[in-house]
Amino acid sequence: MSRTELTSRQKVYGLLGAMAVLAVVIGLGLLLRARAPGNMGVGFLQGAAVGVLAVIVMAWRLTRDPDGATTFERAFTQQGDEREDEVLTRALAVLGLLSFPLTGAAVIAIGLGAEVAMILFFLLIAQLLVGAAAFVTYSRLM
């Protein structure tokens, strides 16, 4: 289902881009460790490590067996067909529309005295669930 093979130049640009993003993420994490309160830098670096590992696993699965990769893996790595791109686009649109009310509810909860870290955690989980539910729904409909 892959659209095209990557050229050597595209592979090099992709690797350079990944290295640049990794350098920025590590630099920001170390800056947060030095300046931010509590263990914010450690949490940021751990979350970034999980995200980078997930992208590496998706890329590995996609290069090893493109037809065996999931719809999300192909769409997220921009190797999917038009249907998969459309499913991801629509799911991200739903997430974008619902992120404003979710963030508003989080702000209200923080304003009423809830612990900020707990509310931010639940906001992130809610956004992940909305995105996943929208992706699954559109994947089944299309």
Coordinates of C-alpha atoms in Angstrom, one line a residue:
M1 CA 0.0 0.0 0.0
S2 CA 3.0 2.3 0.1
R3 CA 2.8 5.0 -2.5
T4 CA 6.5 5.4 -3.4
E5 CA 9.9 4.3 -2.4
L6 CA 12.1 6.9 -0.7
T7 CA 15.1 8.1 -2.6
S8 CA 18.5 8.4 -1.0
R9 CA 18.2 12.1 -0.7
Q10 CA 14.8 11.8 1.0
K11 CA 16.3 9.3 3.4
V12 CA 19.2 11.6 4.3
Y13 CA 16.8 14.6 4.8
G14 CA 14.6 12.5 7.0
L15 CA 17.6 11.3 9.1
L16 CA 18.9 14.9 9.4
G17 CA 15.4 16.1 10.3
A18 CA 15.1 13.4 12.9
M19 CA 18.5 14.2 14.4
A20 CA 17.6 18.0 14.5
V21 CA 14.3 17.2 16.3
L22 CA 16.0 14.9 18.7
A23 CA 18.6 17.6 19.5
V24 CA 15.9 20.2 20.2
V25 CA 14.0 17.7 22.4
I26 CA 17.0 16.7 24.4
G27 CA 18.1 20.4 24.8
L28 CA 14.7 21.4 25.9
G29 CA 14.5 18.5 28.4
L30 CA 17.9 19.4 29.9
L31 CA 16.8 23.0 30.1
L32 CA 13.7 22.0 31.9
R33 CA 15.7 19.8 34.3
A34 CA 17.9 22.7 35.2
R35 CA 15.3 25.5 35.5
A36 CA 11.8 24.0 35.9
P37 CA 10.3 23.1 39.3
G38 CA 10.2 19.6 40.5
N39 CA 10.9 16.8 38.1
M40 CA 9.3 18.4 35.0
G41 CA 12.5 17.8 32.9
V42 CA 12.7 14.1 33.7
G43 CA 9.0 13.6 32.8
F44 CA 9.4 15.5 29.6
L45 CA 12.5 13.4 28.6
Q46 CA 10.7 10.2 29.5
G47 CA 7.6 11.1 27.5
A48 CA 9.8 12.2 24.6
A49 CA 11.7 8.8 24.8
V50 CA 8.4 6.9 24.6
G51 CA 7.3 9.0 21.6
V52 CA 10.6 8.6 19.8
L53 CA 10.6 4.8 20.5
A54 CA 7.0 4.6 19.1
V55 CA 8.0 6.4 15.9
I56 CA 11.0 4.1 15.5
V57 CA 8.9 1.0 15.9
M58 CA 6.4 2.3 13.4
A59 CA 9.1 3.1 10.9
W60 CA 10.7 -0.3 11.4
R61 CA 7.4 -2.1 10.9
L62 CA 6.6 0.0 7.8
T63 CA 10.0 -0.7 6.1
R64 CA 9.9 -4.4 7.0
D65 CA 6.4 -5.2 5.9
P66 CA 4.4 -2.2 4.5
D67 CA 1.2 -4.3 4.0
G68 CA 1.4 -5.7 7.5
A69 CA 1.6 -2.2 9.1
T70 CA -1.6 -0.8 10.6
T71 CA -3.6 2.0 9.0
F72 CA -2.4 4.4 11.6
E73 CA 1.3 3.5 11.1
R74 CA 1.0 4.1 7.4
A75 CA -0.9 7.3 7.7
F76 CA 1.2 8.7 10.5
T77 CA 4.5 8.1 8.6
Q78 CA 2.9 9.5 5.4
Q79 CA 3.3 6.2 3.5
G80 CA -0.4 5.4 3.3
D81 CA -2.8 5.7 0.4
E82 CA -5.5 8.4 0.0
R83 CA -8.0 6.6 2.2
E84 CA -5.6 6.3 5.1
D85 CA -4.5 10.0 4.8
E86 CA -8.2 11.0 4.8
V87 CA -8.9 9.0 7.9
L88 CA -6.0 10.6 9.8
T89 CA -6.9 14.1 8.5
R90 CA -10.5 13.7 9.7
A91 CA -9.5 12.3 13.1
L92 CA -7.1 15.1 13.7
A93 CA -9.8 17.6 12.7
V94 CA -12.1 16.1 15.3
L95 CA -9.3 16.2 17.9
G96 CA -8.6 19.9 17.0
L97 CA -12.3 20.8 17.4
L98 CA -12.7 19.1 20.7
S99 CA -9.4 20.3 22.1
F100 CA -10.8 23.8 22.8
P101 CA -13.7 22.6 25.0
L102 CA -11.4 20.0 26.8
T103 CA -8.9 22.7 27.5
G104 CA -11.6 25.1 28.7
A105 CA -12.9 22.4 31.1
A106 CA -9.3 21.9 32.4
V107 CA -8.9 25.7 33.0
I108 CA -12.2 25.8 34.9
A109 CA -11.1 22.8 37.0
I110 CA -7.8 24.4 37.8
G111 CA -9.6 27.7 38.6
L112 CA -11.8 25.8 41.0
G113 CA -8.8 24.6 42.9
A114 CA -7.9 21.2 41.4
E115 CA -4.3 20.2 41.3
V116 CA -2.7 21.4 38.1
A117 CA -0.5 18.3 37.5
M118 CA -3.5 16.0 37.8
I119 CA -5.7 18.1 35.5
L120 CA -3.0 18.3 32.9
F121 CA -2.6 14.5 33.0
F122 CA -6.3 14.0 32.5
L123 CA -6.4 16.6 29.7
L124 CA -3.7 14.7 27.9
I125 CA -5.4 11.4 28.4
A126 CA -8.7 12.8 27.3
Q127 CA -7.1 14.2 24.1
L128 CA -5.5 10.9 23.4
L129 CA -8.8 9.1 23.8
V130 CA -10.6 11.5 21.6
G131 CA -8.0 11.2 18.9
A132 CA -8.0 7.4 19.1
A133 CA -11.8 7.2 19.1
A134 CA -12.1 9.5 16.1
F135 CA -9.5 7.5 14.2
V136 CA -11.2 4.2 14.9
T137 CA -14.6 5.6 14.0
Y138 CA -13.5 7.1 10.7
S139 CA -11.4 4.0 9.9
R140 CA -14.6 1.9 10.2
L141 CA -16.8 4.4 8.3
M142 CA -14.5 4.9 5.3

